[in-house]
Short mmCIF file of C-alpha atoms in Angstrom, two decimals:
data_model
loop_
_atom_site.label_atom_id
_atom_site.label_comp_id
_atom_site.label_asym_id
_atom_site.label_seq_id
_atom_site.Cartn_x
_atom_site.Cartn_y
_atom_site.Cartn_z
CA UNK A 1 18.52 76.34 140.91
CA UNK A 2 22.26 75.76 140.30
CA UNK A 3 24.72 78.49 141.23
CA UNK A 4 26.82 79.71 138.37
CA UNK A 5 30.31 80.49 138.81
CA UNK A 6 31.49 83.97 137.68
CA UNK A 7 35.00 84.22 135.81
CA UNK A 8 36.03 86.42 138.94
CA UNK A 9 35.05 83.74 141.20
CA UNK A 10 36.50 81.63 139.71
CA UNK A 11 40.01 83.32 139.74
CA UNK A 12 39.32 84.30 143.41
CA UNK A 13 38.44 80.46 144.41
CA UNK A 14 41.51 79.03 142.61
CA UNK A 15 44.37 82.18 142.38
CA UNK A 16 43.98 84.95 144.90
CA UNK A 17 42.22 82.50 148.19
CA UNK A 18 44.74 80.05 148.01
CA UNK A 19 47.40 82.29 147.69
CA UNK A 20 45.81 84.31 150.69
CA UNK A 21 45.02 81.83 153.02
CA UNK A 22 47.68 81.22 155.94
CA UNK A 23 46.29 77.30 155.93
CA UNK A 24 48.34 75.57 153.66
CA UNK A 25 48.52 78.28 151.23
CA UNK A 26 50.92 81.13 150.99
CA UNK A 27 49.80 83.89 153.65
CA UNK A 28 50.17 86.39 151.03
CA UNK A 29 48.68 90.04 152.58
CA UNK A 30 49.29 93.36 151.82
CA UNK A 31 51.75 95.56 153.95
CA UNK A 32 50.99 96.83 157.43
CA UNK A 33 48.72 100.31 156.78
CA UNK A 34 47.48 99.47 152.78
CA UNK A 35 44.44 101.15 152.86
CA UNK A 36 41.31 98.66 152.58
CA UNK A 37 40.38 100.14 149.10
CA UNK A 38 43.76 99.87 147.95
CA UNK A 39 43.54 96.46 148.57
CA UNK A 40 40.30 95.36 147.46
CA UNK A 41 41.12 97.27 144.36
CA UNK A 42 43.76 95.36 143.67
CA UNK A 43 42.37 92.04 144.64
CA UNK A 44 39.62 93.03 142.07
CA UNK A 45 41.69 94.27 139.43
CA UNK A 46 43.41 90.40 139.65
CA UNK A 47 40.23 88.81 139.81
CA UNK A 48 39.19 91.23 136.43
CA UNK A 49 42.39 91.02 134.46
CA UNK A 50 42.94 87.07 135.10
CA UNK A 51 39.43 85.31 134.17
CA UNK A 52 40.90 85.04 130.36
CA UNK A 53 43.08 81.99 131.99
CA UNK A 54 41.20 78.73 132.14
CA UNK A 55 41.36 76.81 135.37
CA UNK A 56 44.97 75.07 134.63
CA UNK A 57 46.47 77.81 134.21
CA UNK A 58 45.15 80.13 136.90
CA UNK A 59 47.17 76.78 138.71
CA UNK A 60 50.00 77.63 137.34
CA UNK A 61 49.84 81.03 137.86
CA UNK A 62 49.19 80.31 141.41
CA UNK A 63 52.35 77.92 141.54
CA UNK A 64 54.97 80.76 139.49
CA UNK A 65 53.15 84.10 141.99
CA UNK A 66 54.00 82.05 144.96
CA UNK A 67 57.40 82.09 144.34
CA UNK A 68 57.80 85.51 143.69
CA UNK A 69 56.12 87.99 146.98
CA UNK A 70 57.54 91.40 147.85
CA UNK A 71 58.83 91.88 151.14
CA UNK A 72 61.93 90.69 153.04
CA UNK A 73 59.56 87.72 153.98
CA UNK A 74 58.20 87.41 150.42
CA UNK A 75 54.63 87.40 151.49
CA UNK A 76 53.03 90.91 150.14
CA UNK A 77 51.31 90.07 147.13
CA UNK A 78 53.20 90.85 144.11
CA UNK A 79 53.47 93.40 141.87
CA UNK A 80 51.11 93.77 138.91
CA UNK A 81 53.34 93.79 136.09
CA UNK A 82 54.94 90.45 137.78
CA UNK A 83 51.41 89.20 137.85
CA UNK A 84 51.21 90.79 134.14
CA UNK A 85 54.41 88.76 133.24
CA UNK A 86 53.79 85.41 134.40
CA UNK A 87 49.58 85.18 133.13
CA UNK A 88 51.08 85.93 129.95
CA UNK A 89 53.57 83.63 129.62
CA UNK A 90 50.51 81.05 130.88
CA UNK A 91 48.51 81.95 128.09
CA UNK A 92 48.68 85.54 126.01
CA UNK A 93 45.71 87.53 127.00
CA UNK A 94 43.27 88.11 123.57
CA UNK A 95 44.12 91.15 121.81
CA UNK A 96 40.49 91.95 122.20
CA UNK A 97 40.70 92.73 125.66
CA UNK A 98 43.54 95.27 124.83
CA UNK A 99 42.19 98.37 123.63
CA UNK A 100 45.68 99.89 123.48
CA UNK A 101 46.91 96.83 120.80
CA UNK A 102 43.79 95.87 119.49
CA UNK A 103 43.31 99.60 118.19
CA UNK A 104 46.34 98.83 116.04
CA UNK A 105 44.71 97.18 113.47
CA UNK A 106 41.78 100.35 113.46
CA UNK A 107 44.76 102.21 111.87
CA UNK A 108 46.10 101.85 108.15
CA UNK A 109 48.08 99.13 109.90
CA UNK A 110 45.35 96.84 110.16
CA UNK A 111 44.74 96.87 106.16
CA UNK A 112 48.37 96.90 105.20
CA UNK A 113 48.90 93.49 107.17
CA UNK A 114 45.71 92.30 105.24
CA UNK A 115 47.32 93.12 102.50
CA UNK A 116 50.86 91.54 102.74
CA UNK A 117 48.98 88.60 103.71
CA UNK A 118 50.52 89.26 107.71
CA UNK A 119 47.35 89.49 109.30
CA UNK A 120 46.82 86.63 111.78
CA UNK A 121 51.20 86.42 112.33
CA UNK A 122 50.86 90.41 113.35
CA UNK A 123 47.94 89.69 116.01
CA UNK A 124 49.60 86.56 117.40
CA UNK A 125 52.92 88.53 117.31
CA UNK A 126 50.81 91.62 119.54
CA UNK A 127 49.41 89.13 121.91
CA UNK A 128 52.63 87.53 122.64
CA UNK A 129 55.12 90.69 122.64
CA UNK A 130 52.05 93.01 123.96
CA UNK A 131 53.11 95.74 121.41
CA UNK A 132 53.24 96.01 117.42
CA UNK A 133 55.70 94.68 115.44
CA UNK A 134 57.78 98.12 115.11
CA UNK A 135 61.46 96.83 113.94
CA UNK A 136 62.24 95.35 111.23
CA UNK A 137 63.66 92.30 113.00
CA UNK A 138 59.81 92.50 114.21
CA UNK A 139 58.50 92.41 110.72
CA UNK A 140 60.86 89.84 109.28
CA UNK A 141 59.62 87.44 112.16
CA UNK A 142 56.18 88.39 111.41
CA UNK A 143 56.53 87.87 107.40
CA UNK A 144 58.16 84.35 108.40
CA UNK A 145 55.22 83.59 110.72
CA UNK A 146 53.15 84.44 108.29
CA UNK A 147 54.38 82.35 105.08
CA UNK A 148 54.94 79.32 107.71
CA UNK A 149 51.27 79.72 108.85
CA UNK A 150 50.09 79.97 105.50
CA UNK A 151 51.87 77.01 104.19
CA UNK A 152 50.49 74.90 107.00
CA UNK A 153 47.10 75.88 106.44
CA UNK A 154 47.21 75.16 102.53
CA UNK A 155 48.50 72.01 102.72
CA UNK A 156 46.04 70.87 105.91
CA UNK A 157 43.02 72.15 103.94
CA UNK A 158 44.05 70.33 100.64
CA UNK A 159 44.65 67.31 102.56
CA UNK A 160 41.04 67.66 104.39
CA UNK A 161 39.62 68.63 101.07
CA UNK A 162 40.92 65.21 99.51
CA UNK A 163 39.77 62.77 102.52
CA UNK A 164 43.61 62.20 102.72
CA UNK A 165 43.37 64.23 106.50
CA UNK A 166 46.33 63.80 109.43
CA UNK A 167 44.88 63.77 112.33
CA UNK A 168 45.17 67.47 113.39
CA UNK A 169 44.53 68.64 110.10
CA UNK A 170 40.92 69.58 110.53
CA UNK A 171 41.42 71.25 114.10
CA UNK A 172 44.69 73.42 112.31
CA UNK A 173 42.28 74.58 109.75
CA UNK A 174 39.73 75.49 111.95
CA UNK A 175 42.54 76.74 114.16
CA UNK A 176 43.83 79.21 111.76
CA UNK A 177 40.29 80.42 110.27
CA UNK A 178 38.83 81.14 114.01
CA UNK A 179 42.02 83.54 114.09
CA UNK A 180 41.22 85.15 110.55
CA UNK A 181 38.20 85.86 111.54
CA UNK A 182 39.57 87.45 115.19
CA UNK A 183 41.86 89.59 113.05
CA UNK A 184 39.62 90.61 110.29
CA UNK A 185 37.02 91.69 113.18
CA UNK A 186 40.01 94.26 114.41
CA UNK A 187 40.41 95.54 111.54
CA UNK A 188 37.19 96.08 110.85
CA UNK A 189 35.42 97.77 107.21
CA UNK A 190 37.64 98.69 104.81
CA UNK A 191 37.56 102.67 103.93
CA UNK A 192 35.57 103.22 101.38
CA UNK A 193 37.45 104.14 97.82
CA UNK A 194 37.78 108.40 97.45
CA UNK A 195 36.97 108.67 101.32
CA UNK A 196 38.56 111.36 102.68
#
């Protein structure tokens, strides 16, 4: 029998123990009189949040959090919005796995971006910015996105559709319709017509 690896195992075995150990790694600990729960709480919480990242970037991760510890000797653990701050800029965390954003698109929002043809721009624009696009600045960048995206994908699929393919063609089409399908799961059933 083969042992499987869980996602938090696998953020504990290649983020949070080699940041921990005092062998070669950083010696990162918690300050003198965190109380044990406190601690594992937050070790857990890391080992929760993180297992989005895939194993390169959990390395970088490691690499850009060992630069930045708390303490006058820079080896408490960090903070969690620094931890926040630098797994995003790794990869964006799914909107999926943010009930706060992801509940966006449950709201008339979600349709109305369906229906100025915005969808997919708004839920890469949520991932990346962690909040909607509330400005208009935000919604000119998102429109933008959006025709740019859309223009891409037309001219990919026509291209695939005629044998006349670049080579990333097929894996932007697929690309774009794996997040269509992402967004259009947020937003869910359309309300029916004369529901009140």
């Amino acid at each position: 029998m083969t042992d499987v690896e869980t996602k938090r195992g696998r953020v504990r075995r290649l983020l949070i123990d080699p940041l921990a150990s005092g062998y070669g790694g950083m010696g990162f600990r918690f300050p003198k009189g965190t109380d044990e729960k406190k601690q594992r709480s937050y070790l857990d919480w890391m080992a929760d949040w993180l297992g989005y990242l895939g194993d390169e970037e959990l390395r970088l991760l490691r690499a850009c959090l060992s630069a930045h510890g708390e303490g006058a000797q820079r080896c408490f653990w960090p903070q969690r919005a620094t931890v926040v701050f630098y797994a995003q800029a790794a990869r964006p965390r799914p909107i999926e796995t943010w009930p706060e954003c992801a509940s966006w698109f449950a709201s008339i929002e979600g349709p109305k971006a369906r229906a100025e043809g915005t969808l997919v721009a708004t839920m890469l624009f949520i991932e990346c910015n962690i909040r909607p696009p509330y400005t208009p600045k935000d919604r000119r960048e998102v429109t933008a996105r959006a025709a740019e995206l859309q223009r891409c994908y037309t001219e990919a699929s026509e291209r695939v559709a005629r044998g006349r393919a670049y080579p990333d063609d097929a894996q932007m089409v697929a690309w774009y319709d794996r997040l269509t399908e992402r967004a259009e799961a947020l937003v869910g059933a359309e309300p029916q017509e004369g529901a009140a």
